[in-house]
Coordinates of C-alpha atoms in Angstrom, one line a residue:
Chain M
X1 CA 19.9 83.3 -3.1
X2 CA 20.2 80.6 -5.8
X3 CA 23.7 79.4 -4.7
X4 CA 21.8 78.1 -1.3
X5 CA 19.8 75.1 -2.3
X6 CA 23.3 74.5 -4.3
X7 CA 25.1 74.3 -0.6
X8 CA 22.4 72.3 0.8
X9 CA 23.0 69.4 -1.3
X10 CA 27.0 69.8 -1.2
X11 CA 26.6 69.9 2.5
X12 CA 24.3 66.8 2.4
X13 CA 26.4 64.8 -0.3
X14 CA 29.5 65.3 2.7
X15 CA 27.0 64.5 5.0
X16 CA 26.0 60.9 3.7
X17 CA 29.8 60.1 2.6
X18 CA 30.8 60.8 6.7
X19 CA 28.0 58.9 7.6
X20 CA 29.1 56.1 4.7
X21 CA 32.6 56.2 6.7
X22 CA 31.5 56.2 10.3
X23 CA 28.0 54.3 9.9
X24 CA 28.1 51.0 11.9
X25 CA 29.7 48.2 9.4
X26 CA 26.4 45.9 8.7
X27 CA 24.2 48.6 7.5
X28 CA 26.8 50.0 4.7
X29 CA 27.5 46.1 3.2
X30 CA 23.6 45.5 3.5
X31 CA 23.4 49.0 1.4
X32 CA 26.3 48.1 -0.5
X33 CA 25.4 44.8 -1.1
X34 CA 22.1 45.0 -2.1
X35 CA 23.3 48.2 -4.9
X36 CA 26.1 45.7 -6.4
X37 CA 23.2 43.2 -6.7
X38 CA 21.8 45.1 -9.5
X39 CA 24.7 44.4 -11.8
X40 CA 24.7 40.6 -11.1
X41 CA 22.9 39.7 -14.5
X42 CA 24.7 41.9 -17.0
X43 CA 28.0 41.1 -15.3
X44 CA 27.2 37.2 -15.8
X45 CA 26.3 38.1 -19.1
X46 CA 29.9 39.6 -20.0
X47 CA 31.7 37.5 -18.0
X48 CA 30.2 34.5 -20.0
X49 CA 30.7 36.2 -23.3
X50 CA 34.3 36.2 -22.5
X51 CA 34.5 33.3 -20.9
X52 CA 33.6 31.4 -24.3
X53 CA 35.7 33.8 -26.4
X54 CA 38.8 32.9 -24.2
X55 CA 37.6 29.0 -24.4
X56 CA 37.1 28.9 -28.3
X57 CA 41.4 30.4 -28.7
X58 CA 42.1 27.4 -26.6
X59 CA 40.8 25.0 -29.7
X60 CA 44.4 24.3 -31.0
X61 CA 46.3 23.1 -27.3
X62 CA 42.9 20.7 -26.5
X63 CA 44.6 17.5 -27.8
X64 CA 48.0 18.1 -26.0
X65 CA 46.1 18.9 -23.0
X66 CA 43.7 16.1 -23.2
X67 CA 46.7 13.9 -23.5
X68 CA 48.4 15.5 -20.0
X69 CA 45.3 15.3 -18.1
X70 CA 44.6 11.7 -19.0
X71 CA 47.9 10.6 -17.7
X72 CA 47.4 13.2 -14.4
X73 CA 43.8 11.2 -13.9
X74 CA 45.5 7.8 -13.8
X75 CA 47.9 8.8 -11.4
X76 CA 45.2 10.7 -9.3
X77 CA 43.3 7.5 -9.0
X78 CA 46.4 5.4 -8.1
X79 CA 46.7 7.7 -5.5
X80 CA 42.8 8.0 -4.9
X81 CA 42.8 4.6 -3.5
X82 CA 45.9 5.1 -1.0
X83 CA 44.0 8.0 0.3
X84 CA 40.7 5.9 0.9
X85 CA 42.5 3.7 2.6
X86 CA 44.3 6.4 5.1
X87 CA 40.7 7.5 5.7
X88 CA 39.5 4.4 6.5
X89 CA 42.5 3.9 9.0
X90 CA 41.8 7.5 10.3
X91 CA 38.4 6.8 10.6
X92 CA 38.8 3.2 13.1
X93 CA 42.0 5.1 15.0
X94 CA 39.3 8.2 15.7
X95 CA 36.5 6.1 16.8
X96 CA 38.8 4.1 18.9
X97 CA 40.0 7.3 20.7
X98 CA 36.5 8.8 20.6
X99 CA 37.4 11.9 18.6
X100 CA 34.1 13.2 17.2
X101 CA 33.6 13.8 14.0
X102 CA 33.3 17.1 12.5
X103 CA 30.9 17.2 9.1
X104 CA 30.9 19.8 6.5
X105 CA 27.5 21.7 7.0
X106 CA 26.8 23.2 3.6
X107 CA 28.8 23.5 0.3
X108 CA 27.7 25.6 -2.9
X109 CA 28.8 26.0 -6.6
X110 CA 29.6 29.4 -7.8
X111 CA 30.4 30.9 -11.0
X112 CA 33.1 33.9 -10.9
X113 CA 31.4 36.8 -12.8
X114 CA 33.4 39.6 -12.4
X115 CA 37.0 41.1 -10.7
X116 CA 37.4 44.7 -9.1
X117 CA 39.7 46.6 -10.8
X118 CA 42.1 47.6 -8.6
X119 CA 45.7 46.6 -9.0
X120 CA 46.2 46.2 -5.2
X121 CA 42.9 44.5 -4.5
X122 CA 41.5 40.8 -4.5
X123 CA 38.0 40.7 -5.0
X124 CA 36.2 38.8 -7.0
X125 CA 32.6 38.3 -7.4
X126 CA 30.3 35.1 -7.4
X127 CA 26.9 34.6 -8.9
X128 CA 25.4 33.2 -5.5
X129 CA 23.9 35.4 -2.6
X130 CA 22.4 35.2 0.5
X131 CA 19.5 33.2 -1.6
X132 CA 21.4 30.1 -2.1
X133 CA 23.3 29.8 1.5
X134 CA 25.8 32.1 1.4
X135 CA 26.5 33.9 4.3
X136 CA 29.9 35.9 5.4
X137 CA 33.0 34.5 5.8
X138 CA 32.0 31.4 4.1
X139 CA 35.4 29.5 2.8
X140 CA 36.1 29.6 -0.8
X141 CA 37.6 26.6 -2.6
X142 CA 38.6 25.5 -6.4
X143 CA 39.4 21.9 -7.0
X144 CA 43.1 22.9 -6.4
X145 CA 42.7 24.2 -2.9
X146 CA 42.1 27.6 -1.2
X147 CA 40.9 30.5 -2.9
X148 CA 39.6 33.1 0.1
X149 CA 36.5 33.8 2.2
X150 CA 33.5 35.8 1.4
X151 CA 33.8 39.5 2.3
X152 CA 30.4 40.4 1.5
X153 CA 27.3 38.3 0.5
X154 CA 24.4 40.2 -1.2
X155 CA 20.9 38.4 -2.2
X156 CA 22.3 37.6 -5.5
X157 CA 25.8 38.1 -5.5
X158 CA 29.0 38.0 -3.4
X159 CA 32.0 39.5 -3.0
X160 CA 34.8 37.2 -2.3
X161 CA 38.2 38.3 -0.8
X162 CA 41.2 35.9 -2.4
X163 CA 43.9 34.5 -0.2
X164 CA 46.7 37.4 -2.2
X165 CA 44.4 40.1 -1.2
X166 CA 46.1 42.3 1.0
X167 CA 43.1 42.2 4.0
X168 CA 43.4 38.7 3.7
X169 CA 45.2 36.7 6.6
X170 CA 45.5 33.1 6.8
X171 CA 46.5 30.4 9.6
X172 CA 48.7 28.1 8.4
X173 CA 51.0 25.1 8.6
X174 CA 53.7 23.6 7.0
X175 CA 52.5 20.2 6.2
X176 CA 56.1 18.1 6.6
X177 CA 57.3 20.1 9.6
X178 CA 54.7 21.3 11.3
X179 CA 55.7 24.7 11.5
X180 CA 52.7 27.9 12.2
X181 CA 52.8 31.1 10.5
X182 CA 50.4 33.6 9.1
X183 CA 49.8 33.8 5.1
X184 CA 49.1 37.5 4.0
X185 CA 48.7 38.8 1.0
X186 CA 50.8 41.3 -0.3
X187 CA 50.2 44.6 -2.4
X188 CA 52.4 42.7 -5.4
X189 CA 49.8 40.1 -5.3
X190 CA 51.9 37.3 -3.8
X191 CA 51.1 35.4 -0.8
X192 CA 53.5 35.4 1.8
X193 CA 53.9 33.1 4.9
X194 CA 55.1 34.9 8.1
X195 CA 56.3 34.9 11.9
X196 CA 58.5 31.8 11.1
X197 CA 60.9 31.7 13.8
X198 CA 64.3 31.6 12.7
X199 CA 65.2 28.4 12.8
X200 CA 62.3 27.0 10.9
X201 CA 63.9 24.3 8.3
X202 CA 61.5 25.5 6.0
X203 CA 62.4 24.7 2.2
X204 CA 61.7 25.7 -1.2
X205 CA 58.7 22.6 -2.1
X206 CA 56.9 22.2 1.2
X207 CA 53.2 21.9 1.0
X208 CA 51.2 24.7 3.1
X209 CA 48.0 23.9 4.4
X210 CA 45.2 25.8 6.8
X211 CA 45.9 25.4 10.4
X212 CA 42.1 25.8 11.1
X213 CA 43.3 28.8 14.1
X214 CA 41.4 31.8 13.5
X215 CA 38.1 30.0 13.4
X216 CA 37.1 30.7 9.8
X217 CA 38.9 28.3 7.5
X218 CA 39.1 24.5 8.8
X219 CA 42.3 22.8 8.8
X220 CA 43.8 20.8 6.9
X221 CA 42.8 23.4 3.3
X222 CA 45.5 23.1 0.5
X223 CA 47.0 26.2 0.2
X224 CA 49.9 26.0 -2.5
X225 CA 53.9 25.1 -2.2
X226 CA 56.8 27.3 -1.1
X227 CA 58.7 29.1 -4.0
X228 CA 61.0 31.3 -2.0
X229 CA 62.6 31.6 1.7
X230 CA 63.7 34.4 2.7
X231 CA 64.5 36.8 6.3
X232 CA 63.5 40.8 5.9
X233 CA 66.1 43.1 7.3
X234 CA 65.2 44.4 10.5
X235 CA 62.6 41.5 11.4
X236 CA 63.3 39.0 13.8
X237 CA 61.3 36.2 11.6
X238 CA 61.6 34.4 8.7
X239 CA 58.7 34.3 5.8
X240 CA 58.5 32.4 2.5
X241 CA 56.4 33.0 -0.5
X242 CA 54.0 30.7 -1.3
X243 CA 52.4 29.8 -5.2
X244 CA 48.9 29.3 -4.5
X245 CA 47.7 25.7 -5.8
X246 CA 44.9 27.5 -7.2
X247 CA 45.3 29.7 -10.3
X248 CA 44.0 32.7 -8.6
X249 CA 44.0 34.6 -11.9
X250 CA 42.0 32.8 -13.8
X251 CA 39.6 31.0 -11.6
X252 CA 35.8 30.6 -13.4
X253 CA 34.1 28.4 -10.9
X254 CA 34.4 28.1 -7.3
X255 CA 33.0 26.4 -4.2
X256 CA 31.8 27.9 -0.9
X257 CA 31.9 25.9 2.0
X258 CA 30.8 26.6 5.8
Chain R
X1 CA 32.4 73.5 -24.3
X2 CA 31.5 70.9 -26.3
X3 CA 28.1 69.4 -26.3
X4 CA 27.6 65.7 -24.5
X5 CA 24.3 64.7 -23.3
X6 CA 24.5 63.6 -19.9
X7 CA 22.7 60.4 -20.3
X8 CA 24.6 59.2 -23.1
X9 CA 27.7 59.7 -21.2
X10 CA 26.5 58.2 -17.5
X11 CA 25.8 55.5 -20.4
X12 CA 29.0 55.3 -21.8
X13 CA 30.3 54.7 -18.1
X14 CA 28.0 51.9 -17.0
X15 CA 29.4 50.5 -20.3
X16 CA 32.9 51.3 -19.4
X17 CA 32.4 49.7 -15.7
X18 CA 30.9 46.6 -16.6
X19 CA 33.9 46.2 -19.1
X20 CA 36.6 46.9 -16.6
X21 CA 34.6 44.6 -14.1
X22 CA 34.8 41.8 -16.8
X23 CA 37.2 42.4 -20.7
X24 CA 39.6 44.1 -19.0
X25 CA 40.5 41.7 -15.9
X26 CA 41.7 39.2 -18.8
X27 CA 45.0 41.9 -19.8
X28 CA 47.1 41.8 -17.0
X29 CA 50.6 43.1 -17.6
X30 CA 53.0 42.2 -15.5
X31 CA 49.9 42.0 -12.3
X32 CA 49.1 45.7 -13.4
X33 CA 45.6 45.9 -14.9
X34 CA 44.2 49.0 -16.9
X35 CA 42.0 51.5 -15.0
X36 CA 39.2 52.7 -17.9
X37 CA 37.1 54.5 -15.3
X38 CA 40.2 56.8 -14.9
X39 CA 40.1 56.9 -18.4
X40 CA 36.7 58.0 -19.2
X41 CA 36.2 60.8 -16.2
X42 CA 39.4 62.4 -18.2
X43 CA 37.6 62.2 -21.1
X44 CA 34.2 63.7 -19.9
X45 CA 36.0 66.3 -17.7
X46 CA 37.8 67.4 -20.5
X47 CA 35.5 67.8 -23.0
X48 CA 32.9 69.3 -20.4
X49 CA 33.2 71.5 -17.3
X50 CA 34.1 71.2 -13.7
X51 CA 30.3 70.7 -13.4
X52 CA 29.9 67.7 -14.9
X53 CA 33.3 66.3 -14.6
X54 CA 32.9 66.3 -11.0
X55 CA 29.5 64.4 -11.3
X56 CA 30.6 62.2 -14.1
X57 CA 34.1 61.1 -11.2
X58 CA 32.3 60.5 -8.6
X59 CA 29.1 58.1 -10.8
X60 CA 32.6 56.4 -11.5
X61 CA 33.9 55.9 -8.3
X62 CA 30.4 55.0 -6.4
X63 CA 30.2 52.4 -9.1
X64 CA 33.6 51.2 -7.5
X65 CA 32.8 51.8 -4.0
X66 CA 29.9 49.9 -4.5
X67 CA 31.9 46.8 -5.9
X68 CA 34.7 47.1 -3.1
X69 CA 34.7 46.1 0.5
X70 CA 37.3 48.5 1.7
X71 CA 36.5 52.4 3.0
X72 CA 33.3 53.1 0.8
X73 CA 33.6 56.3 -0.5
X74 CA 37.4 56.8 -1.1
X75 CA 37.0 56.0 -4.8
X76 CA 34.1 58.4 -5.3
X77 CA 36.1 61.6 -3.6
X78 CA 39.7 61.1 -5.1
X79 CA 37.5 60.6 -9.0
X80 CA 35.3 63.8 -8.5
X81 CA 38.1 66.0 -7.2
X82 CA 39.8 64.7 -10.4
X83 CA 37.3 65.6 -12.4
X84 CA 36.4 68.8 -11.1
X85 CA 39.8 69.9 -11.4
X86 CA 40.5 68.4 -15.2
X87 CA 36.9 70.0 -16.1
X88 CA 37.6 73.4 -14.7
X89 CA 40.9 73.6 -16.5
X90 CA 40.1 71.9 -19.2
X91 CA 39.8 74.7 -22.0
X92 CA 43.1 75.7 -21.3
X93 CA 44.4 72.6 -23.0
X94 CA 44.2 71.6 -26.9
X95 CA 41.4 69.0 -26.4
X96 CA 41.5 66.4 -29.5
X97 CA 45.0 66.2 -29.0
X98 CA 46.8 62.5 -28.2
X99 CA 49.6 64.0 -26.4
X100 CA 46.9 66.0 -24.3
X101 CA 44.9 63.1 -23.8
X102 CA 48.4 61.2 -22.5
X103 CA 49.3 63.6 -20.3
X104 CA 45.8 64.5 -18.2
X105 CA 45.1 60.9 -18.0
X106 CA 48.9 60.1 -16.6
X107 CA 48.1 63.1 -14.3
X108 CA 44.8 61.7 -12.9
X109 CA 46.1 58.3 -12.4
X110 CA 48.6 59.5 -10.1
X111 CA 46.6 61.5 -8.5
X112 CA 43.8 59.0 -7.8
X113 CA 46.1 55.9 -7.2
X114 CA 48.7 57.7 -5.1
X115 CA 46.8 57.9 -1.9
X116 CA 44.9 54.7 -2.5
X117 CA 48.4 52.9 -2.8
X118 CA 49.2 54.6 0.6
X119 CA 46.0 53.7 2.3
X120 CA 45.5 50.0 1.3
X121 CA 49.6 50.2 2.6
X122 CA 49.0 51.3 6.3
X123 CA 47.3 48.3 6.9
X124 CA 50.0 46.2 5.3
X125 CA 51.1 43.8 8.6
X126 CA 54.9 43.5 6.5
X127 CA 54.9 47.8 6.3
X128 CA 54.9 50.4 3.6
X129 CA 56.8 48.6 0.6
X130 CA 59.8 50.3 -0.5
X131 CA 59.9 53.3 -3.0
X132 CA 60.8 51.1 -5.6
X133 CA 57.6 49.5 -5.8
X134 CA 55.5 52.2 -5.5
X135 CA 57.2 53.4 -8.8
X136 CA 56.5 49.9 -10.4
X137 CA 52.9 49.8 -9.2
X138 CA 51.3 53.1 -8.9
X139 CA 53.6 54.6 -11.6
X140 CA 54.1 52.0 -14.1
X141 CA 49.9 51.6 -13.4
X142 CA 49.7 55.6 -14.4
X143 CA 52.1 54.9 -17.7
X144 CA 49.2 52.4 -18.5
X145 CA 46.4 54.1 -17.8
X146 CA 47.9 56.9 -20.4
X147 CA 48.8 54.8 -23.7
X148 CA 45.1 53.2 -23.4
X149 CA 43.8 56.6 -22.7
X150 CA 44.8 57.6 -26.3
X151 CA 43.0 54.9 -27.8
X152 CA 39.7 55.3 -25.9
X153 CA 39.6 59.1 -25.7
X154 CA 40.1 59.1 -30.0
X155 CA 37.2 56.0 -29.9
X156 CA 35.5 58.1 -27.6
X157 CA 35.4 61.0 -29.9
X158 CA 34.9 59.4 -32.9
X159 CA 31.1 57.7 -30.9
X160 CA 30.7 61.3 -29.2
X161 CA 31.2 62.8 -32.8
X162 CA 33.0 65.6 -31.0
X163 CA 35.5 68.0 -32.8
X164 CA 36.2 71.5 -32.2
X165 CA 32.8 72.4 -34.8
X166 CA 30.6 70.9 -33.2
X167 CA 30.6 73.6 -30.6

């Protein structure tokens, strides 16, 4: 007699996990979403904490590095002003073959306030929801280049998948020879570029870049530099790591673009 | 079985969660970061029951769930089984001992990474990685897990002010 109401809520805590597992995907990342949205301010909080902590041991390296990122500023604006020009040129060829142009709709600053744990996952989270613009499967970019896409945006806070998470899956191009593959992520937290037919020239150096298939990131997205060409036993295509541009680890702020 | 009270210790894991989420994402060691909710559902199971260490797994792995956006509900079922089986044979082990305290925890990371490695694998578009790997991840992650559980289970006690008197 007393072990009954004991079964009923075992049997109801199974109930709401199968329902959890089987429930149609928007309602459990509304639920979900709205339940991580609690932790947004104290996670800010900690993350900033650190954040400063971390900045403060840097004190001793910030006249060698203000040094090396003088000289990388002059050389960015050299090359600044060649690009402005390309664009110009772009800009009068396109309107001479009528190509319409294609704005950017939206863009938002985030701050990273948090990583999940897991060694084989991905995920970070931003401090801007639904309330500031952000919507699924908005692109995520640093001032180096790709970061990921958001998985999951809650009123407050979102959950963003990075480009070395194993879910993630990337078009891309090889900017010298045009060459398509697929960038994954892999459980050692590498990013890999695959289905490069064998006799890709591919080379340790080339720049990879979004090929804008897939519909969710635009072409044309930095996404880091080959490190590694290699052909897995048994597969009948070639794949080559990739170093992000971006410091995936140790990212603080990030932009969202549609 | 040693007296916690159980909103100190659902406490101690929001604490231990929102550290995880933020403190311990800055130690990486060699891309393997440490896993203190593991840590602290060994702790509780171990100096409680299969009652509470059940309930004090599966707070900890909701609170994971909740942050993931894989399979919800994975976390919470592999970290209450583990902590219903550490709490129900828990006073079978020499509790305030560091070796004890190595071992369970090594134990429970296995046992909760293990199929979490295979899961977040089937989906893996290059296949299962090799053996080799899952020793370095989900092994070497374990090993980890184990030498920091020493140091948070004696800092636990020592905030718990739990010894075998205090009975």
């Amino acid at each position: 007699m007393v072990k009954k109401p004991r079964l009923i809520i075992v049997i109801a805590i199974i109930a709401i996990f199968i329902w959890a597992i089987f429930a149609p995907t928007g309602i459990l990342q509304h639920l979900r979403a709205g339940l991580a949205n609690v932790a947004r301010l104290p996670l800010k909080i900690a993350s900033h904490s650190f954040n400063y902590i971390r900045r403060i041991s840097r004190l001793p390296y910030v006249d060698t590095e203000k040094l090396e990122l003088r000289q990388r500023v002059c050389e960015l604006e050299k090359k600044l002003v060649e690009l402005e020009e390309s664009r110009l040129e772009n800009k009068r060829l396109r309107s001479l073959l009528g190509f319409k142009q294609k704005a950017r709709k939206y863009s938002v600053t985030a701050l990273i306030i948090g990583r999940y744990p897991n060694n084989w996952s991905s995920i970070i989270f931003i401090d801007k929801g639904r309330d500031d613009g952000i919507t699924k499967d908005m692109v995520v970019i640093s001032g180096q280049g790709l970061v990921g896409r958001v998985g999951e945006a809650g009123k407050a806070m979102s959950k963003v998948m990075l480009i070395n998470d194993i879910d993630s899956k990337v078009g891309a191009t090889v900017q010298r020879n045009r060459d398509q593959g697929l960038l994954i992520g892999t459980p050692e937290g590498e990013c890999r570029l695959i289905y490069l037919s064998l006799d890709s020239d591919i080379k340790k150096g080339d720049k990879i870049l979004t090929s804008g298939m897939g519909g969710i990131y635009p072409k044309g997205l930095l996404i880091g530099e080959v490190t590694r060409v290699a052909k897995e036993r048994g597969r009948l295509y070639k794949y080559a790591v990739i170093k992000t541009s971006s410091e995936l680890s140790k990212l603080e702020e990030v932009l969202c673009i549609e | 079985m040693y007296r916690i009270k159980a909103y100190k210790a659902y406490a101690a894991i929001l604490v231990a969660f929102f550290a995880q989420m933020s403190l311990v994402t800055f130690f990486d060691f060699g891309s393997l970061r440490p896993n203190v909710m593991i840590i602290i559902t060994v702790f509780f199971a171990l100096f409680t029951d299969e009652k509470f260490g059940w309930r004090a797994g599966a707070v900890s792995g909701l609170l994971l769930d909740i942050f993931s956006i894989r399979l919800f509900g994975l976390n919470t079922l592999f970290f209450a089984l583990c902590g219903y089986i550490v709490g129900k044979y828990s006073n079978k082990f020499y509790r305030d001992s560091p070796v004890t305290h190595f071992i369970i925890t090594f134990a429970a990371s296995f046992f909760i990474l293990s199929p979490y490695f295979f899961f977040i694998n089937l989906r893996n578009p290059t296949g299962m990685p090799h053996l080799g790997f899952f020793n370095a991840s989900v092994f070497a992650a374990s090993l980890l897990n184990s030498f920091l559980g020493i140091l948070i289970c004696a800092f636990l006690l020592r905030i718990f002010k739990l010894d075998e008197c205090n009975l």
